[in-house]
Amino acid sequence: MRQEIELENVKPMDIEKRSFEIITEELGGKLLVPGTELIVKRCIHTSADFDYADNLCFSEDVVEKAKMAILEGASIVTDTQMAKAGINKKALSRYGGEVYCYMSDPDVAEEAKRRGVTRAVVCMEKAARLKKKLIFAIGNAPTALIRLYEMIENGEIAPELVIGVPVGFVNVVQSKELIMQTQAPYIVARGRKGGSNIAACICNALLYMINNER
């Protein structure tokens, strides 16, 4: 016997708006860190996972610091081509920023193999040589976060922001906790959840916030 299924009658242009209405309704009276609400809701919208209302951690004044860095021309470094593809590069370019991902570079693959490290490690080192303000958006490789932690602690790099949201099991939780011990501004999804889509989503939320304020 077929079940009666009732569909919402929503126009195509209103689907996103309705989605955010549902998210706000289901969050109820949950208190979010002031100024981070849009980032949290966009992560939920991207993943349909309300755990982001609890597991996203923000360093002090990180949203304002990140927006200022973007306005001053900061570029974004990602650890996957998927995250790079998902970031609104046109919006970022308005302020002079670019998006970099070195994971497919032959020199990165060769050096990683020679040293017995992940390509993500070599990518972070290559990015550190850029003479630019940098935001790191890490959604896949905990080894990228670990190498960033080491370089930050050694004074080799001072990121404008570290988005630490790798997904998985091996050293994922630990790598995020390391970043939260540094002096770098951070947005971290504590625990095992995350992904390249979440990394890109957070970048786009920041760009969306800037656009709405101008």
mmCIF file of C-alpha atoms in Angstrom:
data_model
loop_
_atom_site.group_PDB
_atom_site.id
_atom_site.type_symbol
_atom_site.label_atom_id
_atom_site.label_comp_id
_atom_site.label_asym_id
_atom_site.label_seq_id
_atom_site.Cartn_x
_atom_site.Cartn_y
_atom_site.Cartn_z
ATOM 1 C CA MET A 1 0.000 0.000 0.000
ATOM 2 C CA ARG A 2 1.438 3.326 -1.071
ATOM 3 C CA GLN A 3 2.050 5.972 1.550
ATOM 4 C CA GLU A 4 0.540 9.419 1.089
ATOM 5 C CA ILE A 5 3.422 11.883 0.762
ATOM 6 C CA GLU A 6 2.768 15.592 1.080
ATOM 7 C CA LEU A 7 5.207 17.846 -0.769
ATOM 8 C CA GLU A 8 5.849 21.507 -0.065
ATOM 9 C CA ASN A 9 4.912 23.803 -2.925
ATOM 10 C CA VAL A 10 8.060 25.932 -3.191
ATOM 11 C CA LYS A 11 9.115 27.929 -6.246
ATOM 12 C CA PRO A 12 12.671 27.161 -7.484
ATOM 13 C CA MET A 13 13.933 30.636 -6.596
ATOM 14 C CA ASP A 14 12.613 30.227 -3.041
ATOM 15 C CA ILE A 15 14.118 26.825 -2.209
ATOM 16 C CA GLU A 16 17.232 28.206 -0.506
ATOM 17 C CA LYS A 17 15.195 30.746 1.456
ATOM 18 C CA ARG A 18 12.801 28.011 2.613
ATOM 19 C CA SER A 19 15.741 25.794 3.567
ATOM 20 C CA PHE A 20 17.119 28.480 5.846
ATOM 21 C CA GLU A 21 13.675 29.024 7.368
ATOM 22 C CA ILE A 22 13.558 25.308 8.226
ATOM 23 C CA ILE A 23 17.073 25.424 9.679
ATOM 24 C CA THR A 24 16.167 28.432 11.847
ATOM 25 C CA GLU A 25 12.963 26.723 12.987
ATOM 26 C CA GLU A 26 14.741 23.489 13.912
ATOM 27 C CA LEU A 27 17.512 25.314 15.748
ATOM 28 C CA GLY A 28 14.774 26.804 17.908
ATOM 29 C CA GLY A 29 16.174 28.935 20.698
ATOM 30 C CA LYS A 30 19.688 27.503 20.477
ATOM 31 C CA LEU A 31 22.252 30.191 21.234
ATOM 32 C CA LEU A 32 25.048 30.553 18.692
ATOM 33 C CA VAL A 33 28.185 32.667 19.065
ATOM 34 C CA PRO A 34 27.154 36.190 17.989
ATOM 35 C CA GLY A 35 28.412 36.946 14.479
ATOM 36 C CA THR A 36 28.835 33.277 13.536
ATOM 37 C CA GLU A 37 25.196 32.448 12.889
ATOM 38 C CA LEU A 38 25.377 32.600 9.086
ATOM 39 C CA ILE A 39 28.466 30.374 8.978
ATOM 40 C CA VAL A 40 26.814 27.768 11.191
ATOM 41 C CA LYS A 41 23.562 27.825 9.223
ATOM 42 C CA ARG A 42 25.369 27.564 5.885
ATOM 43 C CA CYS A 43 27.318 24.535 7.121
ATOM 44 C CA ILE A 44 24.033 22.944 8.175
ATOM 45 C CA HIS A 45 22.493 23.883 4.827
ATOM 46 C CA THR A 46 25.418 22.277 2.954
ATOM 47 C CA SER A 47 25.412 19.051 4.973
ATOM 48 C CA ALA A 48 21.882 18.746 6.463
ATOM 49 C CA ASP A 49 23.768 18.026 9.703
ATOM 50 C CA PHE A 50 22.705 19.995 12.763
ATOM 51 C CA ASP A 51 25.777 18.836 14.698
ATOM 52 C CA TYR A 52 27.575 21.859 13.230
ATOM 53 C CA ALA A 53 25.576 24.016 15.618
ATOM 54 C CA ASP A 54 27.594 22.387 18.390
ATOM 55 C CA ASN A 55 30.921 21.327 16.908
ATOM 56 C CA LEU A 56 32.010 24.517 15.138
ATOM 57 C CA CYS A 57 34.562 26.351 17.263
ATOM 58 C CA PHE A 58 35.591 29.964 16.678
ATOM 59 C CA SER A 59 38.628 31.785 18.043
ATOM 60 C CA GLU A 60 38.023 35.243 19.473
ATOM 61 C CA ASP A 61 36.855 37.832 16.898
ATOM 62 C CA VAL A 62 37.738 35.406 14.107
ATOM 63 C CA VAL A 63 34.900 36.398 11.786
ATOM 64 C CA GLU A 64 35.839 40.087 11.815
ATOM 65 C CA LYS A 65 39.526 39.234 11.423
ATOM 66 C CA ALA A 66 38.787 36.936 8.494
ATOM 67 C CA LYS A 67 36.588 39.466 6.726
ATOM 68 C CA MET A 68 39.241 42.150 7.143
ATOM 69 C CA ALA A 69 41.904 39.821 5.730
ATOM 70 C CA ILE A 70 39.748 39.151 2.664
ATOM 71 C CA LEU A 71 39.117 42.860 2.162
ATOM 72 C CA GLU A 72 42.883 43.385 2.319
ATOM 73 C CA GLY A 73 43.460 40.883 -0.484
ATOM 74 C CA ALA A 74 44.084 37.593 1.322
ATOM 75 C CA SER A 75 44.220 34.480 -0.840
ATOM 76 C CA ILE A 76 42.873 31.050 0.086
ATOM 77 C CA VAL A 77 44.854 27.811 0.068
ATOM 78 C CA THR A 78 42.936 24.532 0.025
ATOM 79 C CA ASP A 79 43.984 20.903 0.324
ATOM 80 C CA THR A 80 41.630 19.581 -2.376
ATOM 81 C CA GLN A 81 40.601 20.537 -5.890
ATOM 82 C CA MET A 82 37.011 19.980 -4.751
ATOM 83 C CA ALA A 83 37.246 22.741 -2.167
ATOM 84 C CA LYS A 84 38.947 25.021 -4.673
ATOM 85 C CA ALA A 85 36.143 24.384 -7.173
ATOM 86 C CA GLY A 86 33.507 25.159 -4.558
ATOM 87 C CA ILE A 87 34.860 28.539 -3.451
ATOM 88 C CA ASN A 88 33.386 31.616 -5.123
ATOM 89 C CA LYS A 89 36.552 32.772 -6.859
ATOM 90 C CA LYS A 90 34.824 35.662 -8.622
ATOM 91 C CA ALA A 91 33.698 37.134 -5.296
ATOM 92 C CA LEU A 92 37.161 36.691 -3.783
ATOM 93 C CA SER A 93 38.863 38.288 -6.783
ATOM 94 C CA ARG A 94 36.961 41.530 -6.174
ATOM 95 C CA TYR A 95 39.269 42.123 -3.232
ATOM 96 C CA GLY A 96 42.450 40.884 -4.913
ATOM 97 C CA GLY A 97 42.469 37.312 -3.596
ATOM 98 C CA GLU A 98 43.026 34.034 -5.440
ATOM 99 C CA VAL A 99 42.451 30.367 -4.581
ATOM 100 C CA TYR A 100 45.378 27.945 -4.641
ATOM 101 C CA CYS A 101 45.547 24.164 -4.495
ATOM 102 C CA TYR A 102 48.838 22.434 -5.224
ATOM 103 C CA MET A 103 47.696 18.839 -4.739
ATOM 104 C CA SER A 104 47.898 18.026 -8.469
ATOM 105 C CA ASP A 105 51.288 19.657 -9.075
ATOM 106 C CA PRO A 106 53.922 17.170 -10.327
ATOM 107 C CA ASP A 107 56.663 18.723 -8.171
ATOM 108 C CA VAL A 108 54.496 18.241 -5.081
ATOM 109 C CA ALA A 109 53.894 14.577 -5.872
ATOM 110 C CA GLU A 110 57.599 13.985 -6.561
ATOM 111 C CA GLU A 111 58.767 15.649 -3.342
ATOM 112 C CA ALA A 112 56.133 13.874 -1.231
ATOM 113 C CA LYS A 113 57.237 10.504 -2.609
ATOM 114 C CA ARG A 114 60.927 11.291 -2.087
ATOM 115 C CA ARG A 115 60.414 12.372 1.537
ATOM 116 C CA GLY A 116 57.771 9.788 2.423
ATOM 117 C CA VAL A 117 55.181 12.384 3.436
ATOM 118 C CA THR A 118 51.720 13.230 2.158
ATOM 119 C CA ARG A 119 51.212 15.626 -0.715
ATOM 120 C CA ALA A 120 49.166 17.762 1.668
ATOM 121 C CA VAL A 121 52.285 18.359 3.786
ATOM 122 C CA VAL A 122 54.271 19.531 0.763
ATOM 123 C CA CYS A 123 51.329 21.683 -0.370
ATOM 124 C CA MET A 124 51.321 23.566 2.927
ATOM 125 C CA GLU A 125 55.073 24.158 2.683
ATOM 126 C CA LYS A 126 54.741 25.381 -0.897
ATOM 127 C CA ALA A 127 51.935 27.747 0.069
ATOM 128 C CA ALA A 128 53.979 29.100 2.969
ATOM 129 C CA ARG A 129 56.460 30.457 0.434
ATOM 130 C CA LEU A 130 53.804 32.720 -1.113
ATOM 131 C CA LYS A 131 54.406 36.339 -0.184
ATOM 132 C CA LYS A 132 50.731 36.985 0.503
ATOM 133 C CA LYS A 133 48.175 37.110 3.272
ATOM 134 C CA LEU A 134 46.829 33.568 3.429
ATOM 135 C CA ILE A 135 43.708 31.794 4.608
ATOM 136 C CA PHE A 136 44.022 28.000 4.798
ATOM 137 C CA ALA A 137 40.819 26.018 4.155
ATOM 138 C CA ILE A 138 41.527 22.382 5.051
ATOM 139 C CA GLY A 139 38.677 19.922 4.526
ATOM 140 C CA ASN A 140 40.378 16.615 3.866
ATOM 141 C CA ALA A 141 43.936 16.121 5.125
ATOM 142 C CA PRO A 142 44.761 16.164 8.837
ATOM 143 C CA THR A 143 48.449 16.027 7.839
ATOM 144 C CA ALA A 144 47.977 19.493 6.323
ATOM 145 C CA LEU A 145 46.744 20.816 9.675
ATOM 146 C CA ILE A 146 49.572 19.118 11.559
ATOM 147 C CA ARG A 147 52.177 20.667 9.242
ATOM 148 C CA LEU A 148 50.503 24.063 9.576
ATOM 149 C CA TYR A 149 50.633 23.701 13.352
ATOM 150 C CA GLU A 150 54.362 22.970 13.197
ATOM 151 C CA MET A 151 55.073 25.929 10.906
ATOM 152 C CA ILE A 152 52.967 28.300 13.010
ATOM 153 C CA GLU A 153 54.688 27.213 16.206
ATOM 154 C CA ASN A 154 58.117 27.578 14.560
ATOM 155 C CA GLY A 155 57.292 31.092 13.368
ATOM 156 C CA GLU A 156 57.521 30.086 9.704
ATOM 157 C CA ILE A 157 54.018 31.258 8.861
ATOM 158 C CA ALA A 158 51.287 33.434 10.362
ATOM 159 C CA PRO A 159 47.968 32.631 8.653
ATOM 160 C CA GLU A 160 45.157 35.169 8.640
ATOM 161 C CA LEU A 161 42.800 32.251 9.294
ATOM 162 C CA VAL A 162 42.899 28.464 9.498
ATOM 163 C CA ILE A 163 39.668 26.688 8.605
ATOM 164 C CA GLY A 164 40.245 23.237 10.055
ATOM 165 C CA VAL A 165 37.471 20.879 9.000
ATOM 166 C CA PRO A 166 39.042 17.646 7.708
ATOM 167 C CA VAL A 167 36.749 14.630 7.827
ATOM 168 C CA GLY A 168 37.770 11.116 8.825
ATOM 169 C CA PHE A 169 39.322 8.998 11.541
ATOM 170 C CA VAL A 170 43.146 8.941 11.573
ATOM 171 C CA ASN A 171 44.562 11.968 13.423
ATOM 172 C CA VAL A 172 41.551 14.063 12.398
ATOM 173 C CA VAL A 173 40.437 14.944 15.926
ATOM 174 C CA GLN A 174 44.009 15.484 17.114
ATOM 175 C CA SER A 175 44.991 17.750 14.217
ATOM 176 C CA LYS A 176 42.062 20.047 14.899
ATOM 177 C CA GLU A 177 42.922 20.274 18.587
ATOM 178 C CA LEU A 178 46.503 21.229 17.687
ATOM 179 C CA ILE A 179 45.319 24.156 15.553
ATOM 180 C CA MET A 180 43.143 25.367 18.407
ATOM 181 C CA GLN A 181 46.265 25.591 20.589
ATOM 182 C CA THR A 182 48.022 28.049 18.260
ATOM 183 C CA GLN A 183 47.776 31.826 18.160
ATOM 184 C CA ALA A 184 46.322 31.714 14.635
ATOM 185 C CA PRO A 185 42.684 32.717 14.146
ATOM 186 C CA TYR A 186 40.670 29.561 13.495
ATOM 187 C CA ILE A 187 37.312 28.091 12.608
ATOM 188 C CA VAL A 188 37.397 24.395 13.487
ATOM 189 C CA ALA A 189 34.791 21.628 13.288
ATOM 190 C CA ARG A 190 35.690 19.719 16.424
ATOM 191 C CA GLY A 191 35.508 15.946 16.129
ATOM 192 C CA ARG A 192 35.457 13.746 13.047
ATOM 193 C CA LYS A 193 33.028 15.651 10.853
ATOM 194 C CA GLY A 194 33.873 18.087 8.078
ATOM 195 C CA GLY A 195 34.870 17.813 4.443
ATOM 196 C CA SER A 196 35.918 19.831 1.411
ATOM 197 C CA ASN A 197 32.334 21.018 0.944
ATOM 198 C CA ILE A 198 32.319 22.418 4.488
ATOM 199 C CA ALA A 199 35.686 24.143 3.968
ATOM 200 C CA ALA A 200 34.375 25.820 0.813
ATOM 201 C CA CYS A 201 31.077 26.621 2.504
ATOM 202 C CA ILE A 202 32.799 28.546 5.309
ATOM 203 C CA CYS A 203 34.845 30.549 2.802
ATOM 204 C CA ASN A 204 31.707 31.400 0.844
ATOM 205 C CA ALA A 205 29.822 32.355 4.004
ATOM 206 C CA LEU A 206 32.533 34.894 4.821
ATOM 207 C CA LEU A 207 32.383 36.282 1.269
ATOM 208 C CA TYR A 208 28.582 36.417 1.447
ATOM 209 C CA MET A 209 28.754 38.349 4.722
ATOM 210 C CA ILE A 210 31.166 40.886 3.231
ATOM 211 C CA ASN A 211 28.974 41.337 0.169
ATOM 212 C CA ASN A 212 25.883 41.943 2.326
ATOM 213 C CA GLU A 213 27.680 44.591 4.351
ATOM 214 C CA ARG A 214 28.862 46.624 1.367
#
